Coordinates of C-alpha atoms in Angstrom, one line a residue:
M1 CA 32.9 19.1 -39.5
T2 CA 36.7 19.0 -39.2
A3 CA 38.9 16.5 -41.0
K4 CA 39.5 14.8 -37.6
E5 CA 35.7 14.4 -37.0
I6 CA 35.2 12.9 -40.5
R7 CA 38.0 10.4 -39.9
E8 CA 36.5 9.5 -36.5
D9 CA 33.1 8.8 -38.2
I10 CA 34.8 6.6 -40.7
A11 CA 36.7 4.7 -38.0
R12 CA 33.5 4.2 -36.0
A13 CA 31.8 2.9 -39.2
R14 CA 34.5 0.3 -39.6
A15 CA 34.3 -0.8 -36.0
Y16 CA 30.5 -1.2 -36.2
A17 CA 30.9 -3.2 -39.5
K18 CA 33.1 -5.7 -37.7
K19 CA 30.2 -6.1 -35.1
N20 CA 27.6 -6.5 -37.9
D21 CA 25.8 -3.4 -36.7
Y22 CA 24.2 -2.3 -39.9
L23 CA 22.4 0.7 -38.8
R24 CA 25.3 2.3 -36.9
T25 CA 27.7 1.5 -39.8
L26 CA 25.4 3.2 -42.3
K27 CA 24.8 6.2 -40.0
C28 CA 28.5 6.8 -39.4
L29 CA 29.3 6.5 -43.1
A30 CA 26.5 8.9 -44.0
N31 CA 27.8 11.4 -41.4
A32 CA 31.3 11.1 -42.9
I33 CA 30.0 11.7 -46.5
R34 CA 27.9 14.7 -45.3
G35 CA 31.1 16.1 -43.6
M36 CA 33.0 15.8 -46.9
V37 CA 30.2 17.8 -48.7
T38 CA 29.8 20.5 -46.1
S39 CA 33.4 20.9 -44.8
Q40 CA 36.3 22.6 -46.4
V41 CA 38.9 19.8 -46.5
Y42 CA 41.6 19.9 -49.1
G43 CA 45.0 18.5 -50.1
V44 CA 46.6 15.7 -48.2
E45 CA 43.8 15.6 -45.6
K46 CA 41.2 15.0 -48.3
F47 CA 43.3 12.3 -49.9
E48 CA 43.8 10.5 -46.5
I49 CA 40.0 10.7 -45.8
Q50 CA 39.3 9.3 -49.3
A51 CA 41.6 6.3 -48.6
H52 CA 40.0 5.6 -45.3
L53 CA 36.5 5.9 -46.9
D54 CA 37.4 3.3 -49.5
E55 CA 38.4 0.9 -46.8
A56 CA 35.2 1.5 -44.9
L57 CA 33.1 0.9 -48.1
R58 CA 34.9 -2.4 -48.6
D59 CA 34.0 -3.4 -45.0
L60 CA 30.4 -2.4 -45.7
N61 CA 30.2 -4.4 -48.9
K62 CA 31.4 -7.5 -47.1
M63 CA 28.4 -7.5 -44.8
K64 CA 26.0 -10.2 -45.6
M65 CA 22.8 -8.1 -45.8
I66 CA 24.5 -5.6 -48.1
Q67 CA 25.8 -8.4 -50.3
K68 CA 22.2 -9.7 -50.5
L69 CA 20.7 -6.3 -51.4
F70 CA 23.6 -5.1 -53.6
P71 CA 25.4 -8.1 -55.2
D72 CA 27.8 -5.7 -57.0
G73 CA 28.3 -3.7 -53.9
L74 CA 27.6 -0.1 -53.1
T75 CA 29.7 2.3 -55.2
Y76 CA 30.8 5.8 -54.4
R77 CA 31.8 8.2 -57.1
K78 CA 33.6 11.5 -56.4
G79 CA 31.4 14.4 -57.1
R80 CA 28.3 12.4 -56.3
E81 CA 28.6 12.7 -52.6
K82 CA 25.1 14.1 -52.1
A83 CA 23.5 11.2 -54.0
F84 CA 25.5 8.7 -52.1
F85 CA 24.6 10.3 -48.8
Q86 CA 20.9 10.0 -49.7
T87 CA 21.4 6.3 -50.7
L88 CA 23.0 5.5 -47.4
M89 CA 20.2 7.3 -45.4
R90 CA 17.5 5.6 -47.5
L91 CA 19.1 2.3 -46.9
H92 CA 19.4 3.1 -43.2
R93 CA 15.7 3.9 -43.0
K94 CA 14.6 0.8 -44.9
L95 CA 16.8 -1.6 -43.0
G96 CA 15.7 0.0 -39.7
E97 CA 12.1 -0.6 -40.6
A98 CA 12.7 -4.2 -41.7
M99 CA 14.8 -5.0 -38.6
E100 CA 12.1 -3.5 -36.3
K101 CA 9.4 -5.5 -38.0
A102 CA 11.5 -8.7 -37.6
R103 CA 12.2 -7.8 -33.9
V104 CA 8.5 -7.4 -33.1
A105 CA 7.6 -10.6 -34.8
K106 CA 10.3 -12.5 -32.9
Q107 CA 9.2 -10.9 -29.6
R108 CA 5.6 -11.9 -30.2
K109 CA 6.6 -15.4 -30.9
R110 CA 8.7 -15.5 -27.8
L111 CA 5.9 -14.1 -25.6
A112 CA 3.6 -16.7 -27.0
V113 CA 6.0 -19.4 -25.8
L114 CA 6.1 -17.6 -22.4
D115 CA 2.3 -17.6 -22.1
D116 CA 2.2 -21.3 -23.0
N117 CA 4.7 -22.2 -20.3
L118 CA 2.9 -20.1 -17.6
I119 CA -0.4 -21.8 -18.5
K120 CA 1.4 -25.2 -18.3
A121 CA 2.8 -24.4 -14.8
A122 CA -0.7 -23.4 -13.6
K123 CA -2.1 -26.7 -14.9
L124 CA 0.6 -28.6 -13.0
I125 CA -0.4 -26.9 -9.7
R126 CA -4.1 -27.6 -10.3
A127 CA -3.1 -31.2 -11.1
G128 CA -1.4 -31.6 -7.7
Q129 CA 2.1 -31.3 -9.0
P130 CA 3.5 -28.2 -7.3
L131 CA 7.1 -29.4 -7.4
E132 CA 7.0 -29.8 -11.2
A133 CA 5.4 -26.4 -11.4
R134 CA 8.1 -24.8 -9.3
K135 CA 10.8 -26.3 -11.6
L136 CA 9.0 -24.9 -14.6
Y137 CA 8.7 -21.5 -13.0
S138 CA 12.4 -21.5 -12.3
K139 CA 13.2 -22.3 -15.9
I140 CA 10.8 -19.5 -17.1
A141 CA 12.5 -17.0 -14.8
E142 CA 15.9 -17.9 -16.1
Y143 CA 15.1 -18.1 -19.8
F144 CA 12.8 -15.0 -19.9
Q145 CA 14.8 -12.9 -17.4
D146 CA 15.0 -10.0 -19.9
I147 CA 11.2 -9.7 -19.9
E148 CA 10.3 -6.7 -17.7
G149 CA 8.3 -7.7 -14.6
I150 CA 8.8 -11.5 -15.1
H151 CA 9.8 -12.1 -11.5
S152 CA 6.8 -10.1 -10.2
D153 CA 4.5 -12.0 -12.5
I154 CA 5.7 -15.4 -11.4
G155 CA 5.6 -14.4 -7.7
N156 CA 2.1 -13.1 -8.1
R157 CA 0.9 -16.3 -9.8
M158 CA 2.5 -18.5 -7.1
A159 CA 1.0 -16.4 -4.3
A160 CA -2.4 -16.7 -6.0
F161 CA -2.0 -20.5 -5.8
G162 CA -1.1 -20.3 -2.1
L163 CA 2.6 -21.1 -2.7
F164 CA 3.6 -18.3 -0.4
A165 CA 7.1 -19.4 0.7
E166 CA 8.0 -20.3 -2.9
A167 CA 6.8 -16.9 -4.2
V168 CA 8.8 -14.8 -1.7
P169 CA 12.2 -15.1 -3.5
Y170 CA 10.7 -14.1 -6.9
L171 CA 8.9 -11.1 -5.3
N172 CA 12.1 -10.0 -3.5
R173 CA 14.0 -10.2 -6.7
A174 CA 11.3 -8.2 -8.5
L175 CA 11.6 -5.4 -5.8
E176 CA 15.4 -5.4 -6.2
I177 CA 14.9 -4.7 -9.9
Q178 CA 12.0 -2.2 -9.5
N179 CA 11.4 -1.0 -5.9
N180 CA 8.1 0.7 -6.8
D181 CA 6.4 -2.4 -8.2
A182 CA 3.0 -2.2 -6.5
R183 CA 2.0 -5.7 -7.5
A184 CA 5.2 -7.2 -6.0
H185 CA 4.8 -5.3 -2.8
N186 CA 1.1 -6.4 -2.3
A187 CA 1.9 -10.0 -3.2
L188 CA 4.9 -10.1 -0.8
I189 CA 2.7 -8.7 2.1
L190 CA 0.0 -11.4 1.2
C191 CA 2.7 -14.1 1.3
Y192 CA 3.9 -13.2 4.8
E193 CA 0.3 -12.8 6.0
G194 CA -0.5 -16.2 4.6
M195 CA 2.6 -17.7 6.3
H196 CA 1.6 -16.0 9.6
E197 CA 4.9 -14.1 9.6
V198 CA 3.5 -11.1 11.4
D199 CA 6.8 -9.1 11.8
K200 CA 7.9 -9.8 8.2
A201 CA 4.5 -8.8 6.9
M202 CA 4.7 -5.5 8.9
A203 CA 8.1 -4.8 7.6
A204 CA 6.9 -5.5 4.1
I205 CA 4.0 -3.0 4.6
K206 CA 6.3 -0.3 5.9
D207 CA 8.6 -0.9 2.9
A208 CA 5.7 -0.6 0.6
M209 CA 4.7 2.7 2.3
R210 CA 8.2 4.0 1.8
W211 CA 8.2 3.3 -2.0
L212 CA 4.5 3.7 -2.9
G213 CA 3.3 6.1 -0.2
P214 CA 0.9 5.4 2.6
G215 CA -2.7 4.4 1.7
E216 CA -5.9 3.2 3.1
N217 CA -5.3 -0.5 2.4
L218 CA -1.8 -0.5 3.8
Y219 CA -2.9 1.2 7.0
L220 CA -5.7 -1.2 7.4
R221 CA -3.5 -4.3 6.9
L222 CA -1.0 -2.9 9.4
A223 CA -3.8 -2.3 12.0
K224 CA -4.9 -6.0 11.6
L225 CA -1.3 -7.2 12.1
Y226 CA -0.9 -5.1 15.2
L227 CA -4.2 -6.7 16.4
H228 CA -2.4 -10.1 16.3
K229 CA 0.2 -8.6 18.6
R230 CA -2.4 -7.0 20.8
E231 CA -0.7 -3.6 20.5
W232 CA -3.9 -1.6 20.9
G233 CA -2.4 1.8 20.5
E234 CA -1.0 0.9 17.1
V235 CA -4.2 -0.8 16.1
F236 CA -6.1 2.4 16.8
N237 CA -3.6 4.7 15.1
N238 CA -3.4 2.7 11.9
A239 CA -7.1 2.0 11.7
K240 CA -7.7 5.8 12.2
A241 CA -5.3 6.6 9.4
A242 CA -7.2 4.2 7.1
L243 CA -10.5 5.8 8.2
D244 CA -9.2 9.3 7.6
R245 CA -8.5 8.3 4.0
N246 CA -11.9 6.7 3.7
P247 CA -14.6 7.6 6.2
L248 CA -16.8 4.8 4.9
N249 CA -14.3 2.1 5.8
A250 CA -16.4 0.1 8.2
E251 CA -13.6 -2.4 9.0
A252 CA -11.3 0.4 10.1
A253 CA -14.0 1.9 12.3
G254 CA -14.6 -1.5 13.9
L255 CA -11.0 -1.9 14.7
M256 CA -10.9 1.5 16.4
K257 CA -13.9 0.6 18.5
Q258 CA -12.3 -2.7 19.5
A259 CA -9.0 -1.0 20.4
E260 CA -10.4 2.1 22.2
P261 CA -11.5 0.4 25.5
K262 CA -8.3 -1.7 25.6
I263 CA -6.3 1.5 25.4
F264 CA -8.5 3.2 28.1
A265 CA -8.2 0.2 30.4
S266 CA -4.4 0.1 29.9
A267 CA -4.1 3.8 30.7
K268 CA -6.3 3.4 33.8
G269 CA -4.2 0.5 35.0
R270 CA -1.0 2.6 34.7
G271 CA -2.7 5.5 36.5
S272 CA -3.6 3.5 39.6
K273 CA -0.7 3.0 42.1
K274 CA -0.6 0.7 45.1
A275 CA -1.0 2.7 48.4
H276 CA 2.1 2.5 50.7
D277 CA 1.5 1.5 54.3
L278 CA 3.1 4.2 56.4
N279 CA 2.2 2.7 59.8
F280 CA 5.2 1.3 61.6

């Protein structure tokens, strides 16, 4: 390491100390100490680095956790750089383990609160109070927005309770965050099907195919929606695509049989033309 790099590590350590970032402060200081051991820095540069290091150590010793662990402060002696480096790294490891343990405990407690509120919202719906449940779901989504998949989870729960229109915004938000969320895609399709929004359901299926890839279930659902629109060619094509992926899919085979005579009749109708009377 050069003298410039050592000074930069010390400057970073001081900046992290002001932000109460213990781990980065210790890491940067340890890097600086290691640089002093392994680098050939002499004269004025070494004197300047030592002055900066003293200031960084004062910043470190002002941090609450360090004061609690070392009431007399961490001390650095010239010529004992290796020992001080080991002390900093050992402290970095112990603090990291303690902070991770505290983080996990806090997260578990927070997730328990989340579960309690989700159960409470479900009870409100079962008790015939969907409006109160919707208010609670809204608060849950806001407070726990950092929890991965929270919008998808709420949307799926609301869809399962038949609150299709209310679930749609949560599911759309979930797909904005993670566009390959299979649960959100399937629940959104279910909502539009439940609301009899055929065109929106078809668009949702095609979007799911784009992000998740086409599959037997999606092709079958698309065939059923085309059945509502009496677009027999599309019914046949999508049912066949489902059957190609699973030859035992009796529902897809049934849709093909239903669509086939309609397609044939339509083609026959287009083929017959009215004869022109050429007698004048």
